[in-house]
Amino acid sequence: SGSSLIVSFGEMLIDFVPTVSGVSLAEAPGFLKAPGGAPANVAIAVARLGGKAAFVGKLGDDEFGHMLAGILKQNGVIGDGINFDKGARTALAFVTLRADGEREFMFYRNPSADMLLKPEELNLELIRSAKVFHYGSISLIVEPCRSAHLKAMEVAKDAGALLSYDPNLRLPLWPSPEEAREQIMSIWDKAEVIKVSDVELEFLTGSDKIDDADALSLWHPNLKLLLVTLGEKGCRYYTKNFHGSVEAFHVKTVDTTGAGDSFVGALLCKIVDDRSILEDEPRLREVLKFANACGAITTTKKGAIPALPTEQDALTLIKG
Ligand code: ADP
């Protein structure tokens, strides 16, 4: 993969997941620590594929924050963009998939360190050296991290980076669905590559049976590629000149956490040194096949970070 830098901006946190499946948070006999946060997962996905990745965000100057920074480092992610907040603690989430199929969440974010990243704390030199700047998550919700987010996007863009956005909608984190939609749409027309899941597309368009017209209703003039991920049905892609779908790989899925981040990391690795792929349908389809393979592999193991593939893992699945 390319040697150009991909910077991923946003939050990193620890998910506490029950040691047994199918229980509510209150019933859990204990929890396992699963480091994550979509932007951090993307950075590690890129690095594991052999790309050059940096993470920009803020952690607590506590046990968990240093543990997370260590995980980035062990995985070869450049850490020069990490700040540690002296006062606030690292974000934590308690997450379970109950027996009734409902997800249950509880967050420690009142406020957590990631929400306190200030514009003046950004490592602008690092951000300016990005060829791709990826973001997307909950860093838009509150100040000061919202201003930091907007500034980082602008600096990266002015320095010539391709902007890549994954809204990573997790509704329980937002004050209201209306606010989530409004904030996501407020930065929608900045990104040149956007990846949404089918669920997010339904949420953003208000349509419950999504089709090409719904996806294209979200098109904007700066956009070069819109991707809709469909889980075990693969993905759909839209560009100014063509659109289509690429089917998924059949694998034994045990946990889909991080599949979307793995997919995005793979895509960014392949386009960071050659943006002309975005205008070349056969080559784009090859890249999306690779991204689908990476997403599929990530579903075959528990957790996100431990399940992210190497390039060789993906090529092995593709060869069959
Ligand atoms: P997100 O995590 O953003 O909701 P998806 O779950 O759709 O995204 O997963 C991203 C990609 O990972 C999909 O487009 C697909 O290629 C792959 N993937 C996800 N779930 C599966 C699955 N069950 N089987 C095979 N591939 C999958």
CSV table of N, CA and C in Angstrom, one decimal, residues 3 23 56 73 99 103 144 147 161 170 182 207 222-223 229-231 238:
chain,number,residue,atom,x,y,z
A,3,SER,N,2.5,5.1,0.6
A,3,SER,CA,3.3,5.6,1.7
A,3,SER,C,2.8,7.0,2.2
A,23,VAL,N,-27.0,-10.7,27.4
A,23,VAL,CA,-27.5,-10.2,28.7
A,23,VAL,C,-27.7,-8.7,28.7
A,56,VAL,N,-5.7,11.6,15.3
A,56,VAL,CA,-5.7,12.9,16.0
A,56,VAL,C,-6.9,13.0,16.9
A,73,LYS,N,0.1,2.9,19.2
A,73,LYS,CA,1.5,2.8,19.0
A,73,LYS,C,1.9,1.4,18.6
A,99,ALA,N,-30.7,-10.4,24.7
A,99,ALA,CA,-31.3,-11.6,24.1
A,99,ALA,C,-32.4,-11.2,23.2
A,103,ARG,N,-29.9,-3.4,21.2
A,103,ARG,CA,-28.6,-2.9,21.8
A,103,ARG,C,-28.9,-2.0,23.0
A,144,PRO,N,-15.6,22.2,23.1
A,144,PRO,CA,-14.8,22.8,22.0
A,144,PRO,C,-14.4,21.8,20.9
A,147,SER,N,-15.4,22.8,17.3
A,147,SER,CA,-14.5,23.8,16.6
A,147,SER,C,-13.2,23.2,16.1
A,161,ALA,N,-5.6,17.8,1.1
A,161,ALA,CA,-6.1,16.4,1.5
A,161,ALA,C,-7.4,16.1,0.9
A,170,ARG,N,-24.5,7.1,16.0
A,170,ARG,CA,-25.0,6.2,17.1
A,170,ARG,C,-25.9,7.1,17.9
A,182,GLU,N,-29.3,17.2,11.7
A,182,GLU,CA,-28.9,18.6,11.4
A,182,GLU,C,-27.3,18.8,11.4
A,207,SER,N,-36.4,7.8,4.4
A,207,SER,CA,-37.0,6.8,3.5
A,207,SER,C,-36.8,5.4,4.2
A,222,ASN,N,-19.4,18.6,-4.5
A,222,ASN,CA,-18.0,18.3,-4.2
A,222,ASN,C,-17.7,16.8,-4.0
A,223,LEU,N,-18.8,16.0,-4.0
A,223,LEU,CA,-18.6,14.6,-3.7
A,223,LEU,C,-18.0,13.9,-4.9
A,229,THR,N,-22.9,1.0,2.7
A,229,THR,CA,-22.5,-0.4,3.1
A,229,THR,C,-23.8,-1.1,3.5
A,230,LEU,N,-23.9,-2.4,3.1
A,230,LEU,CA,-25.1,-3.2,3.3
A,230,LEU,C,-24.8,-4.5,4.0
A,231,GLY,N,-23.8,-4.5,4.9
A,231,GLY,CA,-23.5,-5.7,5.7
A,231,GLY,C,-23.3,-6.9,4.7
A,238,TYR,N,-21.7,5.2,-5.7
A,238,TYR,CA,-22.2,6.3,-6.6
A,238,TYR,C,-21.1,7.3,-6.9
